CSV table of C-alpha atoms (C1' of nucleotides) in Angstrom, one decimal:
chain,number,residue,atom,x,y,z
A,1,UNK,CA,-16.0,21.5,4.4
A,2,UNK,CA,-13.3,19.0,5.2
A,3,UNK,CA,-11.0,19.9,8.1
A,4,UNK,CA,-7.8,19.0,6.4
A,5,UNK,CA,-6.1,21.6,8.6
A,6,UNK,CA,-6.6,19.5,11.7
A,7,UNK,CA,-5.1,16.3,10.3
A,8,UNK,CA,-2.0,15.1,12.0
A,9,UNK,CA,1.1,15.5,9.9
A,10,UNK,CA,1.4,11.7,9.3
A,11,UNK,CA,-2.0,11.6,7.7
A,12,UNK,CA,-1.2,14.7,5.6
A,13,UNK,CA,1.9,13.0,4.3
A,14,UNK,CA,0.2,9.7,3.4
A,15,UNK,CA,-2.7,11.5,1.7
A,16,UNK,CA,-0.5,13.8,-0.3
A,17,UNK,CA,1.8,10.8,-1.3
A,18,UNK,CA,-1.2,8.8,-2.4
A,19,UNK,CA,-2.7,11.6,-4.4
A,20,UNK,CA,0.5,12.3,-6.3
A,21,UNK,CA,1.2,8.7,-6.9
A,22,UNK,CA,-2.3,8.0,-8.1
A,23,UNK,CA,-2.1,10.8,-10.5
A,24,UNK,CA,1.3,9.7,-11.9
A,25,UNK,CA,0.1,6.1,-12.2
A,26,UNK,CA,-2.4,7.1,-14.8
A,27,UNK,CA,0.5,7.9,-17.0
A,28,UNK,CA,2.7,5.0,-16.0
A,29,UNK,CA,-0.1,2.5,-16.8
A,30,UNK,CA,0.4,3.3,-20.5
A,31,UNK,CA,4.0,2.3,-20.2
A,32,UNK,CA,3.0,-1.0,-18.5
A,33,UNK,CA,4.9,0.3,-15.5
A,34,UNK,CA,4.2,1.0,-11.9
A,35,UNK,CA,5.7,3.6,-9.5
A,36,UNK,CA,7.7,0.9,-7.7
A,37,UNK,CA,9.0,-0.5,-11.0
A,38,UNK,CA,10.1,2.9,-12.2
A,39,UNK,CA,12.1,3.5,-9.1
A,40,UNK,CA,13.8,0.1,-9.5
A,41,UNK,CA,14.6,0.7,-13.1
A,42,UNK,CA,16.2,4.0,-12.1
A,43,UNK,CA,18.7,2.3,-10.0
A,44,UNK,CA,19.5,-0.3,-12.7
A,45,UNK,CA,20.4,2.3,-15.2
A,46,UNK,CA,24.1,2.4,-14.3
A,47,UNK,CA,24.5,-1.4,-14.4
A,48,UNK,CA,23.2,-4.7,-13.1
A,49,UNK,CA,22.6,-5.1,-9.3
A,50,UNK,CA,21.7,-7.9,-7.0
A,51,UNK,CA,18.1,-7.9,-5.6
A,52,UNK,CA,19.3,-7.2,-2.1
A,53,UNK,CA,21.3,-4.1,-3.3
A,54,UNK,CA,18.2,-2.9,-5.2
A,55,UNK,CA,16.0,-3.4,-2.2
A,56,UNK,CA,18.4,-1.3,-0.1
A,57,UNK,CA,18.5,1.5,-2.6
A,58,UNK,CA,14.8,1.5,-3.1
A,59,UNK,CA,14.2,1.3,0.7
A,60,UNK,CA,12.0,-1.7,0.6
A,61,UNK,CA,12.4,-5.2,2.0
A,62,UNK,CA,14.0,-8.0,0.0
A,63,UNK,CA,10.6,-9.7,-0.2
A,64,UNK,CA,8.9,-6.7,-1.7
A,65,UNK,CA,11.8,-6.2,-4.2
A,66,UNK,CA,11.5,-9.9,-5.2
A,67,UNK,CA,8.0,-9.3,-6.3
A,68,UNK,CA,8.7,-6.0,-8.0
A,69,UNK,CA,11.4,-7.6,-10.1
A,70,UNK,CA,9.2,-10.5,-10.9
A,71,UNK,CA,6.8,-8.1,-12.4
A,72,UNK,CA,9.4,-6.1,-14.2
A,73,UNK,CA,10.7,-9.4,-15.8
A,74,UNK,CA,7.2,-10.4,-16.7
A,75,UNK,CA,6.6,-7.1,-18.5
A,76,UNK,CA,10.0,-7.3,-20.2
A,77,UNK,CA,11.4,-4.2,-18.6
A,78,UNK,CA,14.2,-6.1,-16.9
A,79,UNK,CA,15.6,-9.6,-16.7
A,80,UNK,CA,17.4,-11.8,-14.2
A,81,UNK,CA,20.7,-13.6,-14.7
A,82,UNK,CA,22.5,-15.9,-12.4
A,83,UNK,CA,25.6,-14.5,-10.8
A,84,UNK,CA,28.4,-17.0,-11.7
A,85,UNK,CA,30.6,-15.8,-8.9
A,86,UNK,CA,28.0,-16.4,-6.2
A,87,UNK,CA,25.1,-18.7,-7.2
A,88,UNK,CA,22.9,-17.5,-4.4
A,89,UNK,CA,22.8,-14.1,-6.0
A,90,UNK,CA,20.6,-12.9,-9.0
A,91,UNK,CA,21.8,-10.1,-11.1
A,92,UNK,CA,19.0,-7.9,-12.4
A,93,UNK,CA,19.5,-5.9,-15.6
A,94,UNK,CA,17.4,-3.3,-17.3
A,95,UNK,CA,16.3,-4.1,-20.9
A,96,UNK,CA,16.0,-1.8,-23.9
A,97,UNK,CA,12.2,-1.6,-23.3
A,98,UNK,CA,12.9,-0.8,-19.7
A,99,UNK,CA,15.3,2.0,-20.6
A,100,UNK,CA,12.9,3.5,-23.1
A,101,UNK,CA,10.1,3.4,-20.5
A,102,UNK,CA,12.3,5.0,-17.9
A,103,UNK,CA,13.2,7.9,-20.2
A,104,UNK,CA,9.5,8.5,-21.0
A,105,UNK,CA,8.5,8.3,-17.4
A,106,UNK,CA,11.2,10.7,-16.3
A,107,UNK,CA,10.2,13.2,-19.0
A,108,UNK,CA,6.6,13.1,-17.8
A,109,UNK,CA,7.7,13.4,-14.2
A,110,UNK,CA,9.6,16.6,-15.0
A,111,UNK,CA,6.5,18.1,-16.7
A,112,UNK,CA,4.4,17.0,-13.8
A,113,UNK,CA,6.6,18.6,-11.2
A,114,UNK,CA,6.8,21.8,-13.2
A,115,UNK,CA,3.0,22.0,-13.5
A,116,UNK,CA,2.4,21.4,-9.8
A,117,UNK,CA,5.3,23.5,-8.6
A,118,UNK,CA,5.6,21.9,-5.2
A,119,UNK,CA,9.4,22.3,-5.0
A,120,UNK,CA,9.1,24.1,-1.8
A,121,UNK,CA,8.4,20.9,0.1
A,122,UNK,CA,11.6,19.2,-1.1
A,123,UNK,CA,14.1,20.4,1.5
A,124,UNK,CA,11.8,19.5,4.4
A,125,UNK,CA,11.1,16.1,3.0
A,126,UNK,CA,14.8,15.4,2.4
A,127,UNK,CA,15.5,16.5,6.0
A,128,UNK,CA,12.8,14.2,7.3
A,129,UNK,CA,14.0,11.2,5.3
A,130,UNK,CA,17.5,11.8,6.5
A,131,UNK,CA,16.4,11.5,10.1
A,132,UNK,CA,16.0,7.8,9.4
A,133,UNK,CA,13.4,7.2,12.1
B,1,UNK,CA,26.1,7.8,0.1
B,2,UNK,CA,22.6,7.8,-1.2
B,3,UNK,CA,21.6,10.6,-3.5
B,4,UNK,CA,18.3,11.4,-1.8
B,5,UNK,CA,18.7,15.0,-3.0
B,6,UNK,CA,18.1,13.9,-6.6
B,7,UNK,CA,14.9,12.0,-6.0
B,8,UNK,CA,11.8,13.4,-7.7
B,9,UNK,CA,9.4,15.0,-5.3
B,10,UNK,CA,6.9,12.2,-5.7
B,11,UNK,CA,9.3,9.7,-4.5
B,12,UNK,CA,10.4,11.8,-1.6
B,13,UNK,CA,6.7,12.1,-0.6
B,14,UNK,CA,6.1,8.3,-0.7
B,15,UNK,CA,9.3,7.5,1.1
B,16,UNK,CA,8.6,10.0,3.9
B,17,UNK,CA,5.0,8.9,4.3
B,18,UNK,CA,6.0,5.2,4.4
B,19,UNK,CA,8.8,6.0,7.0
B,20,UNK,CA,6.5,7.9,9.3
B,21,UNK,CA,3.7,5.4,8.9
B,22,UNK,CA,5.9,2.4,9.6
B,23,UNK,CA,7.2,4.0,12.7
B,24,UNK,CA,3.8,4.8,14.0
B,25,UNK,CA,2.4,1.4,13.2
B,26,UNK,CA,4.8,-0.1,15.8
B,27,UNK,CA,2.8,1.7,18.4
B,28,UNK,CA,-0.6,1.0,16.9
B,29,UNK,CA,0.0,-2.7,16.7
B,30,UNK,CA,-0.1,-2.8,20.5
B,31,UNK,CA,-3.6,-1.4,20.3
B,32,UNK,CA,-4.6,-4.0,17.7
B,33,UNK,CA,-5.2,-1.0,15.4
B,34,UNK,CA,-3.8,0.1,12.0
B,35,UNK,CA,-3.3,3.5,10.5
B,36,UNK,CA,-6.3,3.2,8.3
B,37,UNK,CA,-8.4,2.0,11.2
B,38,UNK,CA,-7.4,4.9,13.4
B,39,UNK,CA,-8.4,7.5,10.8
B,40,UNK,CA,-11.7,5.8,10.3
B,41,UNK,CA,-12.4,5.8,14.1
B,42,UNK,CA,-11.5,9.5,14.2
B,43,UNK,CA,-14.4,10.2,11.9
B,44,UNK,CA,-16.8,8.1,13.8
B,45,UNK,CA,-16.2,9.9,17.1
B,46,UNK,CA,-18.9,12.4,16.6
B,47,UNK,CA,-21.6,9.8,15.7
B,48,UNK,CA,-22.5,6.9,13.4
B,49,UNK,CA,-21.9,7.2,9.7
B,50,UNK,CA,-22.6,5.2,6.6
B,51,UNK,CA,-19.7,3.4,4.9
B,52,UNK,CA,-19.9,5.6,1.9
B,53,UNK,CA,-19.7,8.8,4.0
B,54,UNK,CA,-16.7,7.3,5.9
B,55,UNK,CA,-15.0,6.5,2.6
B,56,UNK,CA,-15.4,10.0,1.4
B,57,UNK,CA,-14.1,11.5,4.6
B,58,UNK,CA,-11.1,9.1,4.7
B,59,UNK,CA,-10.5,9.7,1.0
B,60,UNK,CA,-10.5,6.0,0.0
B,61,UNK,CA,-12.8,4.0,-2.2
B,62,UNK,CA,-16.0,2.3,-0.9
B,63,UNK,CA,-14.3,-1.1,-1.4
B,64,UNK,CA,-11.3,-0.2,0.7
B,65,UNK,CA,-13.5,1.2,3.4
B,66,UNK,CA,-15.6,-1.9,3.4
B,67,UNK,CA,-12.5,-4.0,4.3
B,68,UNK,CA,-11.3,-1.5,6.9
B,69,UNK,CA,-14.6,-1.6,8.7
B,70,UNK,CA,-14.7,-5.4,8.5
B,71,UNK,CA,-11.4,-5.4,10.3
B,72,UNK,CA,-12.5,-2.8,12.9
B,73,UNK,CA,-15.6,-4.9,13.6
B,74,UNK,CA,-13.5,-8.0,13.9
B,75,UNK,CA,-11.2,-6.4,16.5
B,76,UNK,CA,-14.1,-4.9,18.3
B,77,UNK,CA,-13.3,-1.3,17.7
B,78,UNK,CA,-16.5,-0.6,15.9
B,79,UNK,CA,-19.7,-2.3,14.9
B,80,UNK,CA,-22.2,-2.3,12.1
B,81,UNK,CA,-25.9,-1.7,12.4
B,82,UNK,CA,-28.6,-1.8,9.7
B,83,UNK,CA,-30.1,1.5,8.8
B,84,UNK,CA,-33.8,1.1,9.3
B,85,UNK,CA,-34.6,4.0,7.1
B,86,UNK,CA,-32.6,2.8,4.1
B,87,UNK,CA,-31.9,-0.9,4.2
B,88,UNK,CA,-29.1,-0.6,1.6
B,89,UNK,CA,-27.1,1.4,4.1
B,90,UNK,CA,-25.0,0.3,7.0
B,91,UNK,CA,-24.4,2.5,10.0
B,92,UNK,CA,-21.0,2.2,11.5
B,93,UNK,CA,-20.5,3.0,15.2
B,94,UNK,CA,-17.4,3.3,17.3
B,95,UNK,CA,-17.3,1.1,20.4
B,96,UNK,CA,-15.9,1.8,23.9
B,97,UNK,CA,-12.8,-0.2,23.0
B,98,UNK,CA,-12.5,1.9,19.8
B,99,UNK,CA,-12.8,5.2,21.7
B,100,UNK,CA,-10.2,4.1,24.2
B,101,UNK,CA,-7.8,3.0,21.5
B,102,UNK,CA,-8.3,6.3,19.6
B,103,UNK,CA,-7.5,8.4,22.6
B,104,UNK,CA,-4.3,6.4,23.3
B,105,UNK,CA,-3.3,6.6,19.6
B,106,UNK,CA,-3.9,10.3,19.5
B,107,UNK,CA,-1.8,10.9,22.6
B,108,UNK,CA,1.1,9.0,21.1
B,109,UNK,CA,0.7,10.8,17.8
B,110,UNK,CA,1.0,14.1,19.6
B,111,UNK,CA,4.2,13.0,21.4
B,112,UNK,CA,5.5,11.7,18.1
B,113,UNK,CA,5.0,14.9,16.2
B,114,UNK,CA,6.6,16.9,19.0
B,115,UNK,CA,9.7,14.7,19.0
B,116,UNK,CA,10.1,15.0,15.3
B,117,UNK,CA,9.1,18.6,15.0
B,118,UNK,CA,8.2,18.5,11.3
B,119,UNK,CA,5.5,21.0,11.6
B,120,UNK,CA,7.1,23.2,8.9
B,121,UNK,CA,5.9,20.8,6.2
B,122,UNK,CA,2.2,21.1,7.2
B,123,UNK,CA,1.2,24.2,5.3
B,124,UNK,CA,2.7,22.9,2.0
B,125,UNK,CA,1.1,19.5,2.4
B,126,UNK,CA,-2.2,21.1,3.1
B,127,UNK,CA,-1.9,23.3,0.0
B,128,UNK,CA,-0.9,20.3,-2.1
B,129,UNK,CA,-3.9,18.2,-0.9
B,130,UNK,CA,-6.2,21.1,-1.5
B,131,UNK,CA,-5.2,21.2,-5.1
B,132,UNK,CA,-7.2,18.0,-5.5
B,133,UNK,CA,-5.2,16.6,-8.5
C,1,DG,C1',-48.2,-0.6,-9.9
C,2,DG,C1',-44.0,-1.3,-12.3
C,3,DC,C1',-39.7,-0.2,-14.8
C,4,DG,C1',-35.1,1.6,-14.9
C,5,DG,C1',-31.6,4.5,-13.2
C,6,DA,C1',-29.2,5.8,-9.0
C,7,DT,C1',-27.3,4.4,-4.6
C,8,DG,C1',-24.8,1.5,-1.0
C,9,DC,C1',-22.2,-2.3,-0.3
C,10,DT,C1',-19.4,-6.5,-1.4
C,11,DC,C1',-16.6,-9.8,-4.2
C,12,DA,C1',-12.7,-10.8,-7.1
C,13,DG,C1',-8.3,-9.8,-8.5
C,14,DC,C1',-4.0,-7.0,-8.9
C,15,DA,C1',-0.1,-4.2,-6.9
C,16,DG,C1',3.0,-3.1,-3.2
C,17,DG,C1',4.0,-2.4,1.8
C,18,DC,C1',5.3,-5.5,5.9
C,19,DT,C1',6.8,-9.8,9.0
C,20,DG,C1',8.1,-14.5,9.8
C,21,DA,C1',9.9,-18.7,8.1
C,22,DA,C1',12.1,-21.8,4.7
C,23,DC,C1',15.7,-23.0,1.7
C,24,DA,C1',20.1,-23.1,-1.0
C,25,DA,C1',24.7,-21.5,-1.5
C,26,DT,C1',28.8,-19.6,0.7
C,27,DG,C1',32.7,-19.3,3.6
C,28,DG,C1',35.2,-19.2,8.1
C,29,DG,C1',36.9,-21.8,11.9
C,30,DC,C1',38.0,-26.0,14.1
D,1,DG,C1',37.2,-31.8,5.1
D,2,DC,C1',33.0,-30.5,7.9
D,3,DC,C1',29.9,-28.0,10.6
D,4,DC,C1',27.5,-23.9,11.2
D,5,DA,C1',26.5,-19.1,11.0
D,6,DT,C1',25.7,-15.8,7.4
D,7,DT,C1',23.8,-14.3,3.1
D,8,DG,C1',20.5,-13.9,-0.9
D,9,DT,C1',16.1,-15.1,-2.4
D,10,DT,C1',11.5,-16.8,-2.1
D,11,DC,C1',7.0,-18.4,0.0
D,12,DA,C1',3.0,-17.5,2.9
D,13,DG,C1',0.0,-14.5,4.9
D,14,DC,C1',-1.8,-10.0,6.4
D,15,DC,C1',-3.1,-5.0,5.5
D,16,DT,C1',-4.4,-1.3,2.4
D,17,DG,C1',-4.7,0.9,-2.1
D,18,DC,C1',-7.1,0.5,-6.7
D,19,DT,C1',-10.5,-1.0,-10.7
D,20,DG,C1',-14.3,-3.6,-12.5
D,21,DA,C1',-18.5,-6.3,-11.7
D,22,DG,C1',-22.4,-7.9,-9.3
D,23,DC,C1',-26.4,-7.5,-6.2
D,24,DA,C1',-30.0,-5.5,-3.4
D,25,DT,C1',-32.6,-1.6,-2.3
D,26,DC,C1',-34.7,2.7,-3.2
D,27,DC,C1',-37.1,6.2,-5.7
D,28,DG,C1',-38.8,8.9,-9.4
D,29,DC,C1',-41.5,8.9,-13.3
D,30,DC,C1',-44.6,7.0,-16.7
DNA sequence: GGCGGATGCTCAGCAGGCTGAACAATGGGC
DNA sequence: GCCCATTGTTCAGCCTGCTGAGCATCCGCC
């Protein structure tokens, strides 16, 4: 009925990503969290980081990260502190609420991956990302 | 250096999709076209369609499609016509400029896929999309 | 003929990508 | 010590997702 077969690979990728993300967001909404926020919290787990460092790790621009953090701060999942060494810099820290949400989200993510069983794609996706277009 | 290996599959998918899309957008910008626009034009090739039908085929909401078409009309890649049968409906048609852009974009897409050679992912992506979460 | 639900589209508002530009703080070189 | 390039963040603006609401048209049924 729909010629998914004939879609170019780029479109298949976006469609699949959007589908999975949309599905997962339904759960995250209960935690007052978004996909982008969850990824950011993940990187904050092992200690405070500057926004730039976070952006690099999450693979988004500084500007996008700025807004994501603004949202995390608003919802109380993280907070910002001035870096006393370098006053240009902001240190972002995960909060208790943030840690709890992250744990819950990760558990759900595990269940989700198990249910879907799409592990077979992983190696190819990793290889693709490593190509660093 | 970056533990891509440990990312959950959902994140791998989004990251890969964004990477490919960003790369392809660099080319599309020269055609005054976007990824969403190109997909829409693709479905218009075989004849005019209503916005709702287009949205279904492109797998986006009616609202998103409304804006995409607005943009395509603004750039002259498509135009809207009233459906005389049903005045609620708008018939969207691809223009000559649209057809030309589509042909060019598709050619580039082919080259791109060849260069990257990520065909191996296709079957799994198709299977995933078919699951219709 | 007229009412009410279904259908097709748009508006408003939020989130998250991106680019380009502005702005403050830092720090190296003269 | 001062100037200027670099660095870290933010603002503005655009595009594309989404949801929730609103509005016009259509159509079936009484």
